C-alpha cells in the first residue's frame, strides 16, 4: 500500500536531520509519497503564518507526519508551535521510548523504557496570569475567597487542569500500548500526596483503568520525585511509565540521558485520527547548516512512524542499520565520540550514508 506522508523539515538543524530520516526511509524501497509542508519561520516568510492551516490539513488528510524540530518563536502570540500543533490535532499521547544501543557512551546498559506522556492539558494548557495584571489580581482575590488561603501579592498564576477524560484516555493508551508491544508493567507517576485534586484524580483514574488489565499487565504507582531517584538507581526495573504532561516532559529528558542523550531520543505524538513523529531534541540553532549533528533521533522517529504504519520489516531494517553503525562506532557524529573535538567524527549526511549502506545490505 502506498503511503502519503506529510514532511515538515523544521528550523535550525531540522532540515538536515529530516533529510537524513527521509533518505533512510526511502532506502527501504517503501512505496511512499512525501507532502512537504512548512511551519515556523519559513512558513511565516512564505505563506504569512507560523502555523498554516494547509499544513494542519495535510496532516489530517495523510494521518501521519514526520516533523523536524521547530524553534519556539519569541513574542508572536505562540507559546510553542509544538504545543499548538499537538493541541490543534488533539495529539493527546506523547510516546518516547528510551532504549540502550551498544556503542553509545552512557552510564547505563540495557535500558528499555517507554514514557507515555499526556499531551493535552496540565500546566501546558497555557492558562496563565501575569504578575500585577488587574485580571490576575481579581483572580487572586477570588481564589483567596474560595480556598481560604493567602496568595502572596505580586504573584503570577499558572493553571493546572487535569481531567478525568484526558487521564483515562492516556492511561488506557499506555495499557493498550503495553499489551500490543509485549510489555509487562505500567507505572503511573504522580504527586498525588500534594496535589490531591489534580494528580489525585490522575492516580484514581490509573487505578480504575488498571483494574481492566489486571490479569495481563502489572500496575504500579510512583511519586514523581521518588521516580527520578529510582530511574537513576534502578532503571531496569521499569517498563512503561505513564505521566501527566509536565512530569512526562521532564522524565522523558531524564530517560534520554539514561540512554546517552538527545541525539538518539525518538518520539511520537499520537491522536485518535493522526500522528506526528519527531525527535525529542530541539532545533539546536547553533549547529544549523553545519552538517554536524546526530541524525539518529530523527531516523528512529521515522522508525516509530513506520511501525505505526505497520511497516515493521522496513522499520526493523532501519533500526538494525542504525544499531550496527553505532556499534561499529566509526562513521558516527561527534557526540558518539569520547571527546567533542574528535577528528574522526563524521557529519550528519556521512553517518546517514553509512546507515543507508547497511539498509541496502539487509534488503
Ligand atoms: P536543543 O535540543 O535544540 O539543543 C540543546 C543541545 O543539545 C544542543 O546545543 C546540542 O548540544 C544538543 N543536541 C540537540 N540535538 C542534537 C543532535 N541531533 N545531535 C547532537 N547534539 C544535539 O534544545 P534548546 O537549545 O533548548 O532549544 C533550541 C530551540 O528548539 C528552542 O527554540 C526550543 O524551544 C526548540 N525546541 C523544539 C522542540 C521540538 O520542535 N520538538 C523540542 C525542544 C526544543
Short mmCIF file of C-alpha atoms and ligand atoms in Angstrom, two decimals:
data_model
loop_
_atom_site.label_atom_id
_atom_site.label_comp_id
_atom_site.label_asym_id
_atom_site.label_seq_id
_atom_site.Cartn_x
_atom_site.Cartn_y
_atom_site.Cartn_z
CA UNK A 1 0.00 0.00 0.00
CA UNK A 2 1.33 3.40 -0.94
CA UNK A 3 1.72 5.80 2.00
CA UNK A 4 1.43 9.56 1.73
CA UNK A 5 3.33 11.31 4.49
CA UNK A 6 3.46 14.97 5.47
CA UNK A 7 7.07 16.07 5.98
CA UNK A 8 7.81 19.21 7.97
CA UNK A 9 11.56 19.86 7.72
CA UNK A 10 11.59 22.29 10.69
CA UNK A 11 14.04 25.00 11.79
CA UNK A 12 17.71 25.08 12.73
CA UNK A 13 19.12 21.57 12.32
CA UNK A 14 15.62 20.35 11.35
CA UNK A 15 16.11 20.25 7.56
CA UNK A 16 19.39 18.30 7.93
CA UNK A 17 18.04 15.63 10.27
CA UNK A 18 14.69 15.39 8.43
CA UNK A 19 16.55 14.83 5.19
CA UNK A 20 18.56 12.05 6.87
CA UNK A 21 15.37 10.33 8.08
CA UNK A 22 13.69 10.72 4.69
CA UNK A 23 16.70 9.21 2.90
CA UNK A 24 16.76 6.20 5.26
CA UNK A 25 13.04 5.55 4.83
CA UNK A 26 13.36 5.81 1.04
CA UNK A 27 16.32 3.40 1.12
CA UNK A 28 14.00 0.64 2.35
CA UNK A 29 12.22 0.78 -1.02
CA UNK A 30 8.86 1.52 0.62
CA UNK A 31 6.19 2.81 -1.73
CA UNK A 32 5.52 6.32 -0.43
CA UNK A 33 4.97 9.91 -1.35
CA UNK A 34 6.03 12.93 0.71
CA UNK A 35 3.99 16.09 1.02
CA UNK A 36 6.45 18.74 2.15
CA UNK A 37 4.81 21.42 4.29
CA UNK A 38 6.17 24.16 6.45
CA UNK A 39 5.63 25.50 9.94
CA UNK A 40 7.55 28.21 11.78
CA UNK A 41 9.85 30.89 10.43
CA UNK A 42 9.90 29.53 6.88
CA UNK A 43 6.09 29.35 6.81
CA UNK A 44 5.83 32.89 8.10
CA UNK A 45 8.09 34.12 5.29
CA UNK A 46 6.43 32.10 2.51
CA UNK A 47 2.74 31.93 3.44
CA UNK A 48 2.47 34.57 6.15
CA UNK A 49 1.57 32.29 9.06
CA UNK A 50 3.68 30.46 11.63
CA UNK A 51 1.25 27.55 11.66
CA UNK A 52 -0.50 27.49 8.26
CA UNK A 53 -3.91 25.84 8.07
CA UNK A 54 -2.80 23.94 4.94
CA UNK A 55 -0.08 22.19 6.96
CA UNK A 56 -2.63 21.03 9.54
CA UNK A 57 -4.99 19.99 6.71
CA UNK A 58 -2.20 17.96 5.11
CA UNK A 59 -1.53 16.10 8.38
CA UNK A 60 -5.25 15.50 8.96
CA UNK A 61 -5.60 14.12 5.44
CA UNK A 62 -2.46 11.97 5.37
CA UNK A 63 -2.88 10.94 9.04
CA UNK A 64 0.91 10.79 9.56
CA UNK A 65 3.65 13.38 9.61
CA UNK A 66 7.37 13.36 10.18
CA UNK A 67 8.41 16.64 11.71
CA UNK A 68 11.77 18.28 12.31
CA UNK A 69 12.27 20.41 15.43
CA UNK A 70 10.88 23.95 15.46
CA UNK A 71 12.42 27.00 17.08
CA UNK A 72 9.99 28.46 19.56
CA UNK A 73 9.13 31.93 18.24
CA UNK A 74 9.56 34.71 20.78
CA UNK A 75 6.86 37.38 21.17
CA UNK A 76 4.48 36.10 18.48
CA UNK A 77 1.49 35.01 20.49
CA UNK A 78 2.51 31.34 20.20
CA UNK A 79 3.85 29.90 23.44
CA UNK A 80 5.19 26.98 21.47
CA UNK A 81 4.42 25.86 17.94
CA UNK A 82 4.84 22.25 19.02
CA UNK A 83 2.23 22.62 21.72
CA UNK A 84 -0.03 24.43 19.21
CA UNK A 85 0.27 21.53 16.70
CA UNK A 86 -0.42 18.94 19.40
CA UNK A 87 -3.48 20.87 20.55
CA UNK A 88 -4.80 21.62 17.04
CA UNK A 89 -4.65 17.94 16.07
CA UNK A 90 -5.51 16.60 19.53
CA UNK A 91 -2.35 14.51 19.63
CA UNK A 92 -3.04 13.51 23.20
CA UNK A 93 -0.34 10.86 23.68
CA UNK A 94 3.36 11.54 23.56
CA UNK A 95 5.32 8.33 23.23
CA UNK A 96 9.04 8.41 23.95
CA UNK A 97 10.88 5.10 24.03
CA UNK A 98 14.30 5.09 25.72
CA UNK A 99 16.36 2.14 24.56
CA UNK A 100 20.09 1.47 25.00
CA UNK A 101 22.18 0.98 21.88
CA UNK A 102 25.53 -0.74 22.16
CA UNK A 103 28.33 1.69 21.38
CA UNK A 104 26.62 4.75 22.82
CA UNK A 105 28.56 6.32 25.68
CA UNK A 106 26.25 6.07 28.67
CA UNK A 107 26.47 5.13 32.35
CA UNK A 108 23.68 2.59 31.85
CA UNK A 109 23.20 -0.59 29.86
CA UNK A 110 20.14 -2.49 28.69
CA UNK A 111 17.67 0.34 29.25
CA UNK A 112 14.33 -0.36 27.62
CA UNK A 113 11.74 2.11 28.90
CA UNK A 114 8.76 3.76 27.28
CA UNK A 115 7.50 7.11 28.51
CA UNK A 116 3.83 7.81 27.75
CA UNK A 117 3.13 11.48 28.43
CA UNK A 118 -0.28 13.16 28.44
CA UNK A 119 -0.04 15.91 25.85
CA UNK A 120 -3.22 17.96 26.07
CA UNK A 121 -3.58 19.55 29.49
CA UNK A 122 -1.86 20.13 32.85
CA UNK A 123 0.40 23.17 33.26
CA UNK A 124 0.94 23.19 29.47
CA UNK A 125 -2.62 24.34 28.83
CA UNK A 126 -1.26 27.85 28.51
CA UNK A 127 -3.73 29.32 31.02
CA UNK A 128 -1.52 31.82 32.78
CA UNK A 129 -1.98 35.13 34.54
CA UNK A 130 0.83 37.66 34.62
CA UNK A 131 2.10 39.30 37.78
CA UNK A 132 0.43 42.64 38.69
CA UNK A 133 -2.12 42.41 35.87
CA UNK A 134 -5.56 43.65 37.08
CA UNK A 135 -7.20 40.35 35.95
CA UNK A 136 -4.60 38.40 37.90
CA UNK A 137 -5.33 40.42 41.00
CA UNK A 138 -9.07 39.79 40.60
CA UNK A 139 -8.42 36.09 40.16
CA UNK A 140 -6.20 36.01 43.24
CA UNK A 141 -8.96 37.64 45.27
CA UNK A 142 -11.46 35.01 44.10
CA UNK A 143 -9.07 32.14 44.80
CA UNK A 144 -8.42 33.50 48.29
CA UNK A 145 -12.15 33.75 48.89
CA UNK A 146 -12.84 30.16 47.76
CA UNK A 147 -9.74 28.48 49.16
CA UNK A 148 -9.48 30.45 52.39
CA UNK A 149 -5.76 30.64 51.72
CA UNK A 150 -3.50 33.61 51.05
CA UNK A 151 -1.52 34.10 47.87
CA UNK A 152 1.44 36.49 48.09
CA UNK A 153 0.99 39.85 46.37
CA UNK A 154 2.92 40.24 43.09
CA UNK A 155 2.34 36.58 42.16
CA UNK A 156 1.95 35.10 38.70
CA UNK A 157 -0.52 32.23 38.34
CA UNK A 158 -0.41 29.16 36.06
CA UNK A 159 -3.43 26.89 35.98
CA UNK A 160 -3.08 23.11 36.10
CA UNK A 161 -6.22 21.44 34.79
CA UNK A 162 -6.25 17.63 34.95
CA UNK A 163 -9.44 16.00 33.70
CA UNK A 164 -10.96 12.57 34.20
CA UNK A 165 -11.44 12.31 30.42
CA UNK A 166 -7.81 13.03 29.46
CA UNK A 167 -6.39 10.98 32.35
CA UNK A 168 -8.42 7.89 31.50
CA UNK A 169 -7.61 8.31 27.81
CA UNK A 170 -3.82 8.47 28.30
CA UNK A 171 -3.76 5.68 30.89
CA UNK A 172 -5.80 3.40 28.65
CA UNK A 173 -3.43 4.28 25.79
CA UNK A 174 -0.46 3.24 27.98
CA UNK A 175 -2.05 -0.10 28.85
CA UNK A 176 -3.07 -0.79 25.25
CA UNK A 177 0.46 0.09 24.12
CA UNK A 178 1.87 -2.27 26.77
CA UNK A 179 -0.44 -5.06 25.62
CA UNK A 180 0.25 -4.74 21.93
CA UNK A 181 4.01 -4.35 22.40
CA UNK A 182 4.61 -7.28 24.75
CA UNK A 183 5.31 -5.08 27.79
CA UNK A 184 4.77 -6.40 31.30
CA UNK A 185 4.26 -3.39 33.56
CA UNK A 186 2.77 0.11 33.60
CA UNK A 187 3.81 2.58 36.30
CA UNK A 188 1.63 5.66 36.87
CA UNK A 189 3.73 8.61 38.02
CA UNK A 190 2.16 11.43 40.07
CA UNK A 191 2.42 13.78 43.03
CA UNK A 192 -0.99 12.97 44.46
CA UNK A 193 0.22 13.30 48.03
CA UNK A 194 0.50 17.08 47.47
CA UNK A 195 -1.84 17.81 44.53
CA UNK A 196 -4.79 15.79 45.71
CA UNK A 197 -7.39 17.08 43.25
CA UNK A 198 -5.32 17.03 40.07
CA UNK A 199 -2.66 14.35 40.43
CA UNK A 200 -5.04 12.63 42.86
CA UNK A 201 -7.61 12.38 40.06
CA UNK A 202 -4.95 11.12 37.63
CA UNK A 203 -3.99 8.40 40.11
CA UNK A 204 -7.61 7.42 40.79
CA UNK A 205 -8.18 7.05 37.03
CA UNK A 206 -4.98 4.99 36.76
CA UNK A 207 -6.17 2.58 39.45
CA UNK A 208 -9.56 2.19 37.78
CA UNK A 209 -8.20 1.65 34.27
CA UNK A 210 -5.51 -0.73 35.61
CA UNK A 211 -8.24 -2.96 37.03
CA UNK A 212 -9.40 -3.71 33.46
CA UNK A 213 -5.94 -5.09 32.63
CA UNK A 214 -5.22 -6.75 36.00
CA UNK A 215 -4.81 -10.25 34.55
CA UNK A 216 -2.45 -9.12 31.78
CA UNK A 217 -0.32 -6.15 32.85
CA UNK A 218 1.24 -5.35 36.23
CA UNK A 219 0.30 -1.93 37.58
CA UNK A 220 2.44 0.17 39.91
CA UNK A 221 2.31 3.72 41.22
CA UNK A 222 5.25 6.03 41.90
CA UNK A 223 5.58 9.54 43.27
CA UNK A 224 7.45 11.64 40.72
CA UNK A 225 10.37 12.71 42.94
CA UNK A 226 10.94 9.14 44.03
CA UNK A 227 10.61 8.03 40.38
CA UNK A 228 13.55 10.32 39.47
CA UNK A 229 15.72 8.62 42.06
CA UNK A 230 14.54 5.14 41.09
CA UNK A 231 15.26 5.80 37.41
CA UNK A 232 18.80 6.87 38.23
CA UNK A 233 19.41 3.94 40.60
CA UNK A 234 17.37 1.09 39.12
CA UNK A 235 16.12 2.00 35.64
CA UNK A 236 15.93 -1.63 34.56
CA UNK A 237 13.07 -2.30 36.98
CA UNK A 238 10.71 -0.11 34.96
CA UNK A 239 8.90 -0.71 31.71
CA UNK A 240 6.10 1.65 30.57
CA UNK A 241 5.68 4.90 32.53
CA UNK A 242 2.50 6.97 32.19
CA UNK A 243 2.55 10.57 33.35
CA UNK A 244 0.71 13.88 33.24
CA UNK A 245 2.17 16.44 30.83
CA UNK A 246 4.79 18.29 32.90
CA UNK A 247 6.28 15.25 34.66
CA UNK A 248 6.26 13.43 31.31
CA UNK A 249 8.28 16.19 29.71
CA UNK A 250 10.88 16.18 32.48
CA UNK A 251 11.12 12.41 32.94
CA UNK A 252 11.47 11.80 29.20
CA UNK A 253 14.57 14.01 29.12
CA UNK A 254 15.89 12.13 32.15
CA UNK A 255 15.31 8.88 30.24
CA UNK A 256 17.05 10.35 27.18
CA UNK A 257 20.01 10.99 29.48
CA UNK A 258 19.98 7.34 30.61
CA UNK A 259 20.42 6.13 27.03
CA UNK A 260 23.12 8.58 26.04
CA UNK A 261 21.48 11.90 25.25
CA UNK A 262 19.17 13.82 22.98
CA UNK A 263 21.00 12.76 19.83
CA UNK A 264 19.28 9.36 19.91
CA UNK A 265 15.94 10.03 21.65
CA UNK A 266 12.95 9.50 19.34
CA UNK A 267 9.33 10.42 19.88
CA UNK A 268 5.77 10.36 18.61
CA UNK A 269 2.66 12.41 19.26
CA UNK A 270 -0.40 10.29 18.67
CA UNK A 271 -4.09 11.18 18.46
CA UNK A 272 -7.28 9.32 17.53
CA UNK A 273 -7.02 10.38 13.89
CA UNK A 274 -3.41 11.29 13.15
CA UNK A 275 0.13 11.12 14.48
CA UNK A 276 3.23 13.31 14.26
CA UNK A 277 6.66 11.76 14.69
CA UNK A 278 9.59 13.88 15.88
CA UNK A 279 12.87 13.70 17.77
CA UNK A 280 12.89 14.75 21.42
CA UNK A 281 15.60 17.33 20.75
CA UNK A 282 15.06 20.89 19.58
CA UNK A 283 16.38 22.88 16.64
CA UNK A 284 19.88 23.43 18.15
CA UNK A 285 20.26 26.72 16.18
CA UNK A 286 23.99 27.00 16.80
CA UNK A 287 24.57 23.88 14.68
CA UNK A 288 22.29 24.95 11.82
CA UNK A 289 23.72 24.16 8.39
CA UNK A 290 26.97 22.74 9.77
CA UNK A 291 26.20 19.11 8.80
CA UNK A 292 27.40 18.17 12.27
CA UNK A 293 24.58 16.89 14.47
CA UNK A 294 23.45 13.37 15.10
CA UNK A 295 20.63 12.25 12.76
CA UNK A 296 19.78 9.17 14.87
CA UNK A 297 16.91 10.63 16.94
CA UNK A 298 15.11 11.76 13.80
CA UNK A 299 15.81 8.49 11.95
CA UNK A 300 14.48 6.49 14.92
CA UNK A 301 11.40 8.75 14.98
CA UNK A 302 10.94 7.63 11.37
CA UNK A 303 11.22 4.03 12.59
CA UNK A 304 8.41 4.69 15.09
CA UNK A 305 6.37 6.13 12.23
CA UNK A 306 6.92 3.03 10.09
CA UNK A 307 5.81 0.81 12.98
CA UNK A 308 2.70 2.97 13.36
CA UNK A 309 2.06 2.35 9.63
CA UNK A 310 2.55 -1.42 10.25
CA UNK A 311 5.64 -1.38 8.00
CA UNK A 312 7.59 -3.44 10.52
CA UNK A 313 10.02 -5.02 8.04
CA UNK A 314 11.20 -1.61 6.85
CA UNK A 315 11.32 -0.33 10.44
CA UNK A 316 13.42 -3.34 11.51
CA UNK A 317 15.88 -2.82 8.64
CA UNK A 318 16.48 0.81 9.55
CA UNK A 319 16.78 0.07 13.27
CA UNK A 320 19.24 -2.77 12.62
CA UNK A 321 21.27 -0.48 10.36
CA UNK A 322 21.36 2.32 12.96
CA UNK A 323 22.37 -0.19 15.65
CA UNK A 324 25.17 -1.60 13.50
CA UNK A 325 26.63 1.80 12.61
CA UNK A 326 26.55 2.96 16.25
CA UNK A 327 28.04 -0.34 17.46
CA UNK A 328 30.93 -0.08 14.97
CA UNK A 329 31.47 3.49 16.20
CA UNK A 330 33.47 4.59 13.12
CA UNK A 331 31.10 6.53 10.90
CA UNK A 332 29.35 8.44 13.68
CA UNK A 333 28.84 12.07 14.65
CA UNK A 334 30.88 13.96 17.26
CA UNK A 335 28.51 13.26 20.16
CA UNK A 336 29.22 9.50 19.93
CA UNK A 337 32.96 10.09 20.25
CA UNK A 338 34.94 10.19 23.51
CA UNK A 339 35.71 13.90 23.07
CA UNK A 340 33.67 16.65 21.41
CA UNK A 341 36.54 17.58 19.05
CA UNK A 342 37.40 14.06 17.95
CA UNK A 343 38.81 14.46 14.42
CA UNK A 344 37.39 11.07 13.33
CA UNK A 345 33.78 12.22 13.82
CA UNK A 346 31.77 12.42 10.59
CA UNK A 347 28.95 14.75 9.59
CA UNK A 348 25.18 14.19 9.60
CA UNK A 349 24.93 13.05 5.98
CA UNK A 350 28.03 10.82 6.11
CA UNK A 351 26.60 8.95 9.10
CA UNK A 352 23.31 8.70 7.19
CA UNK A 353 25.19 7.31 4.16
CA UNK A 354 26.68 4.60 6.40
CA UNK A 355 23.22 3.71 7.73
CA UNK A 356 21.79 3.58 4.19
CA UNK A 357 24.62 1.28 3.08
CA UNK A 358 23.60 -1.15 5.84
CA UNK A 359 19.90 -0.85 4.94
CA UNK A 360 20.81 -1.92 1.38
CA UNK A 361 22.83 -4.84 2.78
CA UNK A 362 19.77 -6.04 4.75
CA UNK A 363 17.42 -5.69 1.77
P1 LIG B 1 18.03 21.63 21.68
O1 LIG B 1 17.57 20.24 21.88
O2 LIG B 1 17.75 22.27 20.39
O3 LIG B 1 19.61 21.70 21.87
C1 LIG B 1 20.27 21.57 23.12
C2 LIG B 1 21.65 20.96 22.88
O4 LIG B 1 21.50 19.56 22.71
C3 LIG B 1 22.34 21.43 21.60
O5 LIG B 1 23.05 22.62 21.78
C4 LIG B 1 23.24 20.26 21.30
O6 LIG B 1 24.41 20.36 22.09
C5 LIG B 1 22.43 19.08 21.76
N1 LIG B 1 21.70 18.45 20.65
C6 LIG B 1 20.40 18.62 20.31
N2 LIG B 1 20.10 17.87 19.26
C7 LIG B 1 21.23 17.22 18.90
C8 LIG B 1 21.55 16.28 17.87
N3 LIG B 1 20.66 15.85 16.96
N4 LIG B 1 22.83 15.85 17.79
C9 LIG B 1 23.74 16.24 18.67
N5 LIG B 1 23.51 17.12 19.67
C10 LIG B 1 22.25 17.58 19.79
O7 LIG B 1 17.42 22.49 22.90
P2 LIG B 1 17.36 24.08 23.11
O8 LIG B 1 18.68 24.68 22.74
O9 LIG B 1 16.85 24.24 24.48
O10 LIG B 1 16.24 24.57 22.10
C11 LIG B 1 16.51 25.18 20.84
C12 LIG B 1 15.16 25.52 20.21
O11 LIG B 1 14.43 24.31 19.92
C13 LIG B 1 14.25 26.36 21.12
O12 LIG B 1 13.57 27.30 20.33
C14 LIG B 1 13.28 25.32 21.67
O13 LIG B 1 12.06 25.90 22.05
C15 LIG B 1 13.13 24.40 20.48
N6 LIG B 1 12.68 23.03 20.81
C16 LIG B 1 11.90 22.43 19.89
C17 LIG B 1 11.49 21.12 20.10
C18 LIG B 1 10.63 20.47 19.06
O14 LIG B 1 10.45 21.02 17.99
N7 LIG B 1 10.06 19.30 19.33
C19 LIG B 1 11.91 20.41 21.23
C20 LIG B 1 12.75 21.05 22.14
C21 LIG B 1 13.14 22.36 21.91
#
